[in-house]
């Protein structure tokens, strides 16, 4: 599918700081735990606004040092020895492998009279890109990323076809790193051209209409030894002309006076304008500039410079631009702005704010196709270009959709539909008749009728109603004995919606209950919902998550002895905060690639960008809030912490592994009970994007194997399901 700008994101306190985990501190911690590899402690004190903070494992921030590498090897030996000894772990892996072995397709898109889509035959490490002239043609392989490395660790990070359909610009990422390289392939010959672009990160790629070149964003070349940790500032927007070296690329726009500004260039569908979205970290607000490409030496013009809201460019009618915006509309609306009369008084509202959250919109067949969220599941509505409702798209159930790409003249489009028990199915949609037809439907080795999904609403600590989805086998008994995995994220305006997951299916087959909570900080209910879980209000997110756990216990879905929590990136922070604030509520915790040191996160790679959600320890008030929940700084000696498996990867240059290293070392030293504190450190892997299928299966087998032991589950899945 066409690529967008790469994401910079990552995945209750009671009383004073001293009171955190107070109940657990008073508990007796029976038994003796594992013998952990020794971790040296150094004297390191930092002063924040008059408060002295110890950081005894600061040395683990240097991932290249021999001491850190020896520590990683020792920790992995302990973890792998523990995991491999778990009964049933191999059976779990076998079942995962069988479930994973099914065809998967992306949403097709059309460019230059050709269709393009990706397909995975089941266990391929990376999906393969195909093209065809008509839907009835035999697809032709265009790019197989599995041939780019022997172990599948080089992945496609993005693909953009030129408007004439002749060239494919494709980005690759090695070992999970955010650093990308862009190459160009001739679609007819299937051979690469000489074009090779390096040091690209968090960039879109957008072609001129004639296919003579494209716009992209990059950073200056980093130091090789520290490229996975050094902070990323001063992004620049360039134009690359085909057939020329990168050194000849034209600098289109930069702002040396604003090191934290990022740039994404998009050529309008009519080819006349370069639309430049100006971001500032992960803040949802943005600025927007444009450049008239039809004018010789056209200047970059500021259109929206107040940084007061989100403005997402949809399309244009000449000088009239279409936007999705949350300005004066927390759940978003669609407006047009005439660039000749850009004052807000002249803006026209096309689709007003609704009760549902407006996620995105495309103009196809001269109609607006608008994707909404209603209580965290998708609704799609069609409007004419004046904003008059045409029809709702009938979806198969309560699930999630993606796609609906196309041009003004297209009469067809494609979309993907998925739910917790529906593998991602591709539909063709006729925009004239409003009829959907199945285009690609995968077959997975399970019976969806054996499972059920329900949505519940619980009350958080401050009275806010929060939804969550519960997936289980039909007829599950509510007696408090069900092993339950509670998952959340709660940040950066990211919405969690129903989707099919082989990993989660295997968990439910094992007799587990899967729960996904839609916490504040996400985007499920618009920008106000997001803001309610940021900066000085971040504790709301943890309160919501803890509230979900308490509801599950109170309604006898599970009990603290059978309850595990998990989440990745910002969700790893969520798990770390929950297990340090309420350790007695959980039997197990799996913080994945988590942001766990809230005082120093902004000092590495793109971490500074997250201050829009977290705040910064450089600010006195925000420092106090961060210190109250920072997982690393709220571990307490002698506390009974739940069984914990921390996961990270050696090439994670989004959330650097030092977060997980320091948290693991501190938790192992502080653990007062027998429950294990393990860290699983993947190699030749990063934050998660592009991870090979084989590595994904291994990681999930370790996760469910760990929980099957710690939650005392009786029966692992068999090779034929359960």
XYZ file of C-alpha atoms in Angstrom:
722
model
C 0.000 0.000 0.000
C 1.131 3.609 -0.339
C 3.301 4.680 2.533
C 2.788 7.633 4.851
C 5.291 9.491 6.968
C 6.956 7.049 9.369
C 5.926 7.316 12.989
C 8.096 8.759 15.755
C 5.991 7.037 18.431
C 6.997 4.608 20.600
C 3.915 1.521 21.579
C -2.914 4.632 40.688
C -0.666 6.666 42.727
C -1.997 6.927 46.247
C -0.691 9.823 48.285
C 2.963 10.774 48.183
C 5.882 9.170 46.387
C 6.830 7.292 49.543
C 3.447 5.596 49.562
C 3.880 3.895 46.196
C 3.602 0.141 46.603
C 2.922 0.577 50.300
C 0.690 -2.473 50.474
C 3.334 -4.616 48.865
C 6.080 -3.320 51.137
C 4.084 -4.536 54.116
C 3.654 -8.001 52.606
C 5.695 -11.012 53.519
C 7.767 -12.160 50.546
C 8.155 -15.905 50.956
C 10.715 -18.051 49.221
C 13.984 -17.377 47.500
C 14.197 -16.244 43.925
C 16.652 -16.899 41.134
C 20.348 -16.268 41.412
C 20.955 -13.403 38.983
C 24.153 -12.496 37.161
C 26.095 -9.917 39.171
C 25.547 -6.310 38.103
C 28.063 -3.753 39.259
C 26.803 -0.564 40.863
C 28.511 2.786 40.371
C 28.234 6.093 42.181
C 26.242 8.394 39.917
C 24.129 11.224 41.312
C 22.170 13.718 39.238
C 20.432 16.779 40.597
C 17.048 17.777 39.213
C 15.592 21.016 40.527
C 17.299 20.513 43.883
C 16.486 16.787 44.131
C 19.385 14.309 44.051
C 18.679 11.111 42.069
C 20.967 8.067 42.049
C 21.586 6.242 38.768
C 23.840 3.308 39.777
C 23.478 1.460 36.476
C 24.243 4.398 34.191
C 27.059 2.349 32.644
C 24.466 0.122 30.970
C 23.546 3.038 28.701
C 26.709 2.328 26.712
C 25.509 -0.586 24.583
C 28.912 -0.903 22.882
C 31.012 -1.369 26.021
C 32.472 -4.789 26.800
C 30.937 -4.658 30.292
C 27.438 -4.113 28.898
C 27.867 -6.810 26.285
C 29.036 -9.297 28.905
C 26.024 -8.388 31.075
C 23.669 -8.917 28.112
C 25.171 -12.337 27.393
C 24.857 -13.418 31.018
C 21.247 -12.221 31.254
C 20.280 -13.978 28.020
C 21.849 -17.238 29.234
C 19.761 -17.066 32.399
C 16.561 -16.169 30.534
C 16.920 -18.734 27.774
C 17.763 -21.450 30.259
C 14.651 -20.588 32.254
C 12.363 -20.442 29.205
C 13.647 -23.596 27.547
C 12.982 -25.592 30.694
C 9.273 -24.691 30.736
C 7.066 -27.719 29.999
C 4.823 -27.122 27.020
C 6.851 -24.264 25.544
C 7.714 -26.365 22.468
C 4.052 -27.326 22.015
C 3.117 -23.656 22.117
C 5.694 -22.892 19.425
C 4.404 -25.736 17.253
C 0.833 -24.484 17.493
C 1.914 -20.903 16.775
C 3.825 -22.073 13.704
C 0.777 -23.926 12.391
C -1.539 -20.985 13.034
C 0.901 -18.497 11.476
C 1.135 -20.538 8.281
C -1.641 -18.854 6.300
C -1.740 -16.481 3.335
C -1.842 -12.797 4.216
C -2.511 -9.936 1.818
C -2.242 -6.164 1.940
C -4.834 -3.768 0.519
C -4.202 -3.389 -3.247
C -3.651 0.071 -4.673
C -3.496 1.297 -8.246
C -0.888 3.546 -9.832
C -0.119 4.190 -13.493
C -2.614 1.589 -14.682
C -1.172 -1.186 -12.502
C -2.261 -2.836 -9.269
C 0.240 -3.420 -6.469
C -0.096 -5.459 -3.283
C 1.970 -7.590 -0.915
C 1.489 -11.226 0.010
C 2.998 -13.580 2.558
C 2.548 -17.304 1.871
C 2.473 -17.997 5.606
C 5.902 -18.466 7.145
C 7.928 -16.137 4.922
C 9.965 -13.810 7.110
C 8.911 -10.791 5.038
C 5.933 -10.185 2.751
C 6.575 -10.022 -1.004
C 5.445 -7.227 -3.338
C 3.526 -8.118 -6.534
C 2.079 -6.209 -9.472
C -0.495 -6.921 -12.192
C -2.254 -5.025 -14.968
C -5.774 -6.281 -14.188
C -7.354 -8.097 -11.264
C -7.685 -11.185 -13.490
C -3.968 -11.269 -14.422
C -1.422 -13.622 -12.925
C 0.513 -11.506 -10.398
C 4.172 -10.817 -11.154
C 6.721 -10.706 -8.371
C 8.237 -7.250 -8.181
C 10.284 -7.236 -4.976
C 11.073 -10.031 -2.542
C 12.723 -8.593 0.602
C 13.513 -12.131 1.780
C 16.361 -12.104 -0.764
C 17.906 -8.962 0.745
C 19.378 -10.846 3.725
C 19.965 -14.476 4.650
C 18.032 -14.291 7.921
C 15.099 -12.088 6.960
C 16.243 -9.150 9.091
C 16.166 -6.641 6.211
C 12.571 -5.476 5.854
C 10.625 -3.200 3.579
C 9.907 0.010 5.458
C 7.910 1.658 2.676
C 6.991 1.466 -1.003
C 5.822 4.291 -3.259
C 5.128 3.858 -6.977
C 5.590 6.771 -9.364
C 2.316 8.180 -10.786
C 3.171 6.805 -14.240
C 3.647 3.343 -12.775
C 7.189 3.016 -14.124
C 9.265 3.209 -10.946
C 9.082 1.895 -7.410
C 10.867 3.783 -4.639
C 11.336 1.372 -1.769
C 12.790 1.871 1.694
C 14.580 -0.855 3.629
C 15.445 -1.149 7.304
C 18.126 -3.503 8.620
C 17.781 -5.398 11.913
C 14.792 -3.348 12.999
C 16.582 0.009 13.020
C 14.680 3.216 12.248
C 17.439 4.189 9.803
C 16.255 3.571 6.230
C 17.829 3.429 2.804
C 15.834 4.238 -0.339
C 16.414 2.477 -3.648
C 14.523 2.614 -6.946
C 13.338 -0.337 -9.037
C 12.240 -0.241 -12.669
C 8.782 -1.848 -12.613
C 8.996 -3.311 -16.139
C 12.462 -4.854 -15.871
C 12.346 -5.633 -12.160
C 15.895 -4.304 -11.848
C 17.205 -1.582 -9.547
C 18.485 1.683 -10.918
C 21.659 3.337 -9.644
C 19.698 5.548 -7.219
C 20.611 5.010 -3.543
C 19.580 7.326 -0.696
C 20.940 6.948 2.865
C 20.405 8.375 6.358
C 16.647 8.559 5.981
C 14.465 8.328 9.086
C 10.805 9.179 9.791
C 10.269 10.133 6.164
C 7.586 9.953 3.521
C 8.486 9.598 -0.161
C 6.491 11.488 -2.802
C 7.021 11.504 -6.570
C 6.655 14.295 -9.089
C 3.786 13.488 -11.446
C 6.156 12.798 -14.358
C 8.151 10.285 -12.306
C 11.409 12.194 -12.776
C 12.224 12.265 -9.069
C 10.865 12.348 -5.547
C 10.910 14.259 -2.277
C 12.161 12.720 0.972
C 13.440 13.718 4.419
C 16.751 12.864 6.037
C 19.205 13.725 8.780
C 22.900 14.440 8.534
C 25.101 11.360 8.481
C 25.611 10.158 12.087
C 28.704 8.733 13.716
C 28.828 5.033 12.919
C 29.671 3.891 16.451
C 26.805 5.759 18.105
C 24.176 5.941 15.332
C 21.705 3.802 17.337
C 21.765 6.127 20.363
C 22.629 9.668 19.249
C 19.848 12.236 19.408
C 18.124 13.077 16.091
C 17.699 16.778 15.325
C 17.658 19.041 12.253
C 15.703 16.981 9.728
C 15.806 18.364 6.168
C 13.555 17.973 3.130
C 15.284 17.071 -0.166
C 14.428 16.382 -3.797
C 16.153 13.511 -5.584
C 16.293 13.469 -9.394
C 16.429 9.970 -10.851
C 19.789 8.886 -12.187
C 21.823 11.314 -10.076
C 23.915 10.688 -6.932
C 22.539 11.643 -3.533
C 25.252 14.262 -3.221
C 23.477 16.191 -6.020
C 20.079 16.189 -4.317
C 18.399 19.578 -3.912
C 17.731 20.890 -0.419
C 14.098 22.005 -0.525
C 13.569 23.171 3.035
C 15.298 23.273 6.403
C 14.985 25.284 9.592
C 18.315 25.530 11.421
C 16.572 27.857 13.873
C 14.222 25.002 14.906
C 16.196 21.812 15.484
C 13.076 19.918 16.570
C 11.034 20.565 13.415
C 10.444 17.626 11.090
C 9.295 17.813 7.468
C 7.139 15.586 5.282
C 6.661 16.501 1.633
C 3.617 15.338 -0.365
C 2.942 16.188 -4.000
C -0.748 16.925 -4.575
C -2.642 14.560 -6.869
C -2.803 17.221 -9.594
C 0.988 17.582 -9.394
C 0.883 21.326 -8.871
C 1.789 21.658 -5.202
C 4.320 20.295 -2.770
C 2.491 20.215 0.552
C 4.910 20.309 3.493
C 3.648 19.101 6.850
C 5.797 20.505 9.640
C 5.816 18.453 12.829
C 7.328 19.100 16.220
C 8.106 15.767 17.822
C 5.045 13.593 18.367
C 2.792 16.566 19.067
C -0.438 16.102 17.084
C -0.496 19.793 16.275
C 1.350 20.746 13.118
C 2.200 23.591 10.788
C 1.634 23.399 7.047
C 3.523 25.055 4.196
C 3.267 24.636 0.442
C 5.273 25.300 -2.688
C 3.792 25.887 -6.150
C 5.715 23.464 -8.363
C 4.361 25.070 -11.537
C 6.092 28.341 -10.716
C 9.748 28.740 -11.610
C 11.737 29.150 -8.384
C 8.489 29.035 -6.391
C 8.939 29.876 -2.733
C 7.768 27.873 0.255
C 4.668 29.622 1.607
C 3.393 29.336 5.164
C -0.321 28.477 5.188
C -0.976 27.255 8.746
C 1.664 28.557 11.135
C -0.061 28.919 14.498
C 0.644 25.351 15.665
C -2.832 25.316 17.192
C -4.300 22.006 15.936
C -3.816 18.994 13.671
C -4.234 19.610 9.938
C -4.107 16.514 7.716
C -4.044 17.251 3.987
C -6.621 15.218 2.039
C -6.645 16.597 -1.519
C -7.038 19.830 -3.431
C -9.144 21.540 -6.076
C -6.501 23.805 -7.534
C -5.703 26.397 -4.842
C -8.439 25.068 -2.529
C -7.018 22.559 -0.051
C -9.031 19.917 1.856
C -8.094 19.071 5.444
C -9.103 16.870 8.324
C -8.602 19.007 11.433
C -9.381 19.003 15.130
C -9.340 22.807 15.345
C -12.482 23.686 17.316
C -13.503 20.019 17.024
C -11.951 17.498 19.434
C -13.321 14.573 17.377
C -12.307 16.259 14.094
C -14.098 17.615 11.038
C -13.343 18.274 7.356
C -12.765 21.797 6.037
C -11.479 23.511 2.916
C -9.056 26.439 2.835
C -8.643 28.631 -0.234
C -4.914 29.445 -0.284
C -5.747 32.771 -1.963
C -7.927 33.726 1.043
C -6.354 31.734 3.881
C -7.788 33.621 6.881
C -9.830 31.339 9.193
C -12.897 33.497 8.599
C -12.913 32.230 5.006
C -12.606 28.522 5.813
C -15.531 26.319 4.799
C -16.758 23.395 6.871
C -17.664 20.399 4.688
C -18.212 17.604 7.234
C -18.898 18.836 10.774
C -17.753 17.179 13.985
C -19.867 14.146 14.893
C -20.403 11.961 17.947
C -17.887 9.528 16.475
C -14.167 10.281 16.095
C -13.192 11.163 12.520
C -9.945 9.274 11.886
C -9.167 9.842 8.204
C -10.683 10.707 4.831
C -9.934 10.167 1.141
C -11.532 11.546 -1.997
C -12.313 8.706 -4.416
C -14.845 8.767 -7.291
C -15.416 12.432 -6.389
C -16.797 11.343 -3.030
C -15.461 11.663 0.492
C -14.799 8.288 2.093
C -14.582 8.969 5.827
C -13.333 6.528 8.471
C -14.770 6.996 11.965
C -14.292 5.319 15.335
C -17.390 4.603 17.417
C -16.490 3.221 20.862
C -13.153 1.995 19.433
C -14.513 0.146 16.386
C -14.726 1.324 12.769
C -17.592 2.974 10.901
C -17.191 4.222 7.324
C -19.433 6.870 5.782
C -19.621 8.265 2.238
C -20.346 11.954 1.581
C -20.543 13.976 -1.599
C -18.063 16.819 -2.005
C -20.503 19.284 -0.463
C -20.721 17.203 2.690
C -24.108 15.614 2.025
C -24.331 12.025 3.352
C -24.536 9.406 0.598
C -24.453 6.109 2.494
C -22.755 4.106 5.225
C -20.416 1.293 4.192
C -21.824 -1.961 5.546
C -19.091 -3.725 7.503
C -19.160 -7.400 8.564
C -19.193 -6.610 12.281
C -17.506 -4.732 15.132
C -13.967 -4.527 13.855
C -11.360 -2.312 12.191
C -10.856 -1.213 8.605
C -7.995 0.225 6.604
C -7.521 1.249 2.996
C -10.046 3.109 0.802
C -7.178 4.548 -1.269
C -7.733 5.950 -4.725
C -7.948 8.876 -7.097
C -10.756 11.275 -7.976
C -11.598 9.282 -11.116
C -11.500 5.789 -9.583
C -14.824 3.999 -9.290
C -13.445 1.188 -7.154
C -11.396 1.016 -4.003
C -10.194 -1.707 -1.639
C -10.247 -2.043 2.102
C -9.192 -4.495 4.789
C -11.515 -5.627 7.559
C -10.431 -7.464 10.697
C -11.698 -8.295 14.167
C -10.378 -10.309 17.102
C -11.694 -13.514 15.483
C -11.674 -12.488 11.792
C -8.367 -12.766 9.908
C -7.696 -9.662 7.815
C -9.948 -9.969 4.768
C -9.591 -7.765 1.672
C -12.738 -6.331 0.076
C -13.316 -4.578 -3.231
C -15.794 -1.702 -2.886
C -17.838 -0.337 -5.801
C -18.343 3.369 -5.127
C -21.253 3.630 -7.548
C -23.356 0.789 -6.158
C -22.070 0.776 -2.587
C -21.479 -2.977 -2.740
C -18.560 -4.767 -1.096
C -17.239 -8.078 -2.402
C -14.572 -10.336 -0.944
C -11.327 -10.089 -2.911
C -8.955 -12.078 -0.685
C -10.014 -14.131 2.331
C -7.391 -16.085 4.287
C -7.986 -19.506 5.772
C -6.657 -20.055 9.285
C -6.628 -23.327 11.223
C -9.228 -22.398 13.845
C -12.997 -22.223 14.372
C -14.080 -18.604 14.966
C -17.463 -19.825 16.262
C -15.683 -21.261 19.305
C -14.798 -17.777 20.584
C -16.694 -14.701 21.659
C -15.897 -11.008 22.010
C -17.702 -8.552 24.220
C -17.162 -4.920 25.081
C -17.461 -3.744 28.664
C -17.248 -0.270 30.207
C -15.694 0.224 33.633
C -15.347 3.261 35.871
C -11.851 4.620 36.419
C -10.666 6.224 39.634
C -11.979 9.707 38.779
C -15.347 8.466 37.496
C -14.457 8.338 33.785
C -16.110 5.544 31.792
C -13.488 3.510 29.914
C -14.137 0.690 27.420
C -12.349 -2.616 27.051
C -12.747 -5.670 24.819
C -12.761 -9.179 26.333
C -12.020 -12.198 24.116
C -12.436 -15.760 25.394
C -13.726 -19.183 24.529
C -17.484 -19.372 24.532
C -18.948 -20.404 27.852
C -15.956 -19.417 29.984
C -16.798 -19.687 33.673
C -16.653 -16.508 35.741
C -15.139 -18.041 38.860
C -11.932 -16.020 39.111
C -9.762 -18.867 37.856
C -9.127 -17.766 34.262
C -5.543 -16.899 33.265
C -5.951 -13.412 31.811
C -3.676 -11.187 29.758
C -4.562 -7.489 30.039
C -3.048 -5.354 27.279
C -2.946 -1.568 26.894
C -1.114 1.416 25.405
C -2.671 4.750 26.374
C -0.598 7.394 24.639
C 0.245 9.570 21.647
C -3.341 9.641 20.351
C -2.955 5.997 19.248
C -6.242 4.088 19.122
C -6.430 0.377 19.945
C -9.109 -1.292 17.840
C -10.116 -4.927 17.231
C -7.684 -6.865 15.049
C -6.793 -10.474 14.364
C -3.643 -11.816 15.987
C -2.321 -15.352 15.754
C -0.475 -14.736 19.015
C -3.638 -13.773 20.867
C -5.620 -16.585 19.260
C -3.108 -19.108 20.609
C -3.427 -17.569 24.073
C -7.213 -17.923 24.069
C -6.907 -21.481 22.738
C -4.726 -22.230 25.753
C -7.667 -21.307 27.971
C -6.579 -17.734 28.531
C -8.702 -14.601 28.386
C -7.414 -11.689 26.305
C -8.408 -8.155 27.339
C -7.612 -4.924 25.491
C -8.329 -1.681 27.357
C -8.929 1.636 25.550
C -7.181 3.970 27.980
C -7.020 7.736 28.049
C -3.995 9.080 26.231
C -5.180 7.213 23.134
C -7.237 8.635 20.298
C -10.396 6.558 20.589
C -12.529 9.532 21.631
C -10.639 12.387 20.030
C -8.050 14.902 21.124
C -9.631 15.628 24.522
C -9.337 11.907 25.379
C -5.705 12.028 24.305
C -4.852 15.137 26.294
C -6.468 13.679 29.430
C -3.619 11.165 29.520
C -0.621 13.417 28.928
C 1.985 15.292 30.972
C 0.623 16.232 34.413
C -2.425 14.042 33.733
C -0.466 10.918 32.722
C -1.475 9.169 35.949
C -4.992 8.918 34.489
C -3.658 6.307 32.053
C -2.305 4.117 34.836
C -5.484 4.593 36.867
C -7.522 3.439 33.860
C -5.357 0.326 33.430
C -5.527 -0.521 37.117
C -9.274 0.121 37.000
C -9.608 -2.431 34.201
C -7.709 -4.983 36.288
C -9.869 -4.316 39.335
C -13.055 -4.706 37.252
C -11.840 -8.068 35.918
C -11.168 -9.268 39.467
C -14.434 -7.898 40.874
C -16.453 -9.580 38.114
C -14.574 -12.853 38.608
C -13.156 -12.973 35.119
C -9.838 -13.583 36.856
C -7.962 -13.019 40.139
C -4.627 -11.391 41.032
C -3.006 -14.853 41.069
C -4.096 -15.387 37.445
C -3.714 -11.890 36.010
C -0.859 -10.838 33.712
C -0.289 -7.448 32.084
C 1.542 -6.567 28.894
C 2.273 -3.705 26.541
C 5.009 -2.359 24.302
C 6.873 0.940 23.931
C 4.599 3.495 25.638
C 2.680 0.378 26.673
C 5.887 -0.891 28.277
C 5.887 2.271 30.390
C 2.262 1.491 31.263
C 3.166 -1.997 32.488
C 6.192 -0.725 34.411
C 4.105 1.937 36.167
C 1.277 -0.481 36.992
C 3.540 -3.164 38.447
C 5.404 -0.661 40.627
C 2.236 1.080 41.819
C 0.134 -2.028 42.441
C 2.452 -5.070 42.497
C -0.005 -7.139 44.556
C -2.657 -6.858 41.815
C -0.735 -8.850 39.211
C 0.875 -12.271 39.035
C 2.998 -11.490 35.980
C 4.135 -8.523 33.895
C 5.710 -8.255 30.455
C 6.955 -4.726 29.642
C 8.115 -4.819 26.019
C 10.638 -2.303 24.616
C 9.378 0.081 27.275
C 10.111 3.695 28.121
C 11.130 3.044 31.737
C 13.540 5.852 32.709
C 11.318 8.916 32.586
C 14.075 11.303 33.642
C 16.467 10.589 30.757
C 14.331 9.315 27.841
C 14.721 12.586 25.946
C 18.505 12.258 25.760
C 18.514 9.427 23.185
C 17.638 9.230 19.456
C 14.099 10.533 18.947
C 13.141 10.460 22.638
C 13.032 14.262 22.839
C 9.977 14.105 20.557
C 7.891 12.365 23.223
C 7.928 15.356 25.583
C 4.640 16.420 23.969
C 3.004 13.509 25.806
C 5.305 13.053 28.792
C 6.749 16.436 29.561
C 10.430 16.700 30.479
C 12.567 16.422 33.594
C 14.055 19.759 32.527
C 10.774 21.367 33.652
C 10.341 21.524 37.443
C 6.612 20.719 37.565
C 6.861 18.011 34.937
C 9.871 16.525 36.733
C 7.774 16.051 39.866
C 5.046 14.291 37.890
C 7.546 12.098 36.017
C 9.351 11.091 39.200
C 6.094 9.953 40.804
C 5.492 7.297 38.152
C 8.839 6.632 36.414
C 9.068 2.812 36.632
C 12.837 2.777 37.144
C 12.653 5.235 40.021
C 9.716 3.626 41.818
C 11.142 0.164 42.321
C 11.479 -0.406 46.090
C 13.861 -2.777 47.837
C 12.169 -5.786 49.391
C 8.889 -5.468 47.488
C 7.134 -8.599 46.192
C 7.041 -7.849 42.469
C 5.134 -10.069 40.046
C 6.981 -12.494 37.800
C 8.405 -10.215 35.131
C 9.901 -10.742 31.695
C 11.280 -7.521 30.226
C 11.890 -7.598 26.474
C 14.093 -5.402 24.320
C 16.399 -5.667 21.302
C 19.971 -4.705 20.527
C 19.067 -2.578 17.476
C 16.176 -0.688 19.045
C 17.006 2.923 18.200
C 13.478 4.121 19.014
C 13.412 3.225 22.716
C 17.065 2.441 23.373
C 17.627 -0.835 25.294
C 19.235 1.045 28.205
C 15.706 1.612 29.531
C 15.145 -2.120 29.862
C 18.704 -2.866 30.983
C 18.586 -0.474 33.933
C 15.055 -1.483 34.910
C 15.974 -5.175 34.889
C 19.124 -4.648 36.944
C 17.243 -2.581 39.534
C 14.254 -4.945 39.716
C 16.499 -7.973 40.182
C 18.305 -6.221 43.020
C 15.056 -5.058 44.666
C 12.914 -8.182 44.262
C 11.896 -9.374 47.702
C 10.096 -12.550 46.639
C 10.662 -15.707 44.652
C 9.046 -14.556 41.400
C 11.607 -14.311 38.581
C 12.747 -11.028 37.048
C 14.065 -11.878 33.581
C 15.139 -9.831 30.586
C 14.933 -11.189 27.035
C 17.272 -9.295 24.702
C 16.729 -10.044 21.016
C 19.589 -9.757 18.540
C 19.480 -8.200 15.069
C 16.077 -6.770 15.948
C 14.708 -3.352 16.809
C 11.558 -1.739 18.155
C 9.316 -4.231 16.363
C 8.660 -3.022 12.815
C 9.749 -5.493 10.142
C 10.586 -8.255 12.608
C 10.932 -11.558 10.717
C 8.157 -14.120 11.146
C 10.579 -16.624 12.675
C 11.618 -14.131 15.357
C 7.991 -13.215 16.051
C 7.073 -16.853 16.637
C 10.019 -17.364 18.980
C 9.154 -14.267 20.987
C 5.471 -15.148 21.356
C 6.312 -18.745 22.305
C 8.564 -17.386 25.046
C 5.873 -14.966 26.235
C 3.086 -17.541 26.477
C 5.468 -20.168 27.816
C 6.545 -17.796 30.586
C 2.932 -16.972 31.473
C 1.823 -20.613 31.321
C 4.360 -21.346 34.052
C 3.820 -18.262 36.196
C 0.001 -18.419 36.016
C 0.059 -22.198 36.520
C -1.863 -23.005 33.367
C -2.654 -26.666 32.947
C -2.677 -27.438 29.248
C -0.698 -25.908 26.374
C -2.273 -25.888 22.907
C -1.878 -29.031 20.830
C -0.769 -29.044 17.216
C -4.401 -29.241 16.129
C -5.820 -26.599 18.416
C -8.081 -27.128 21.384
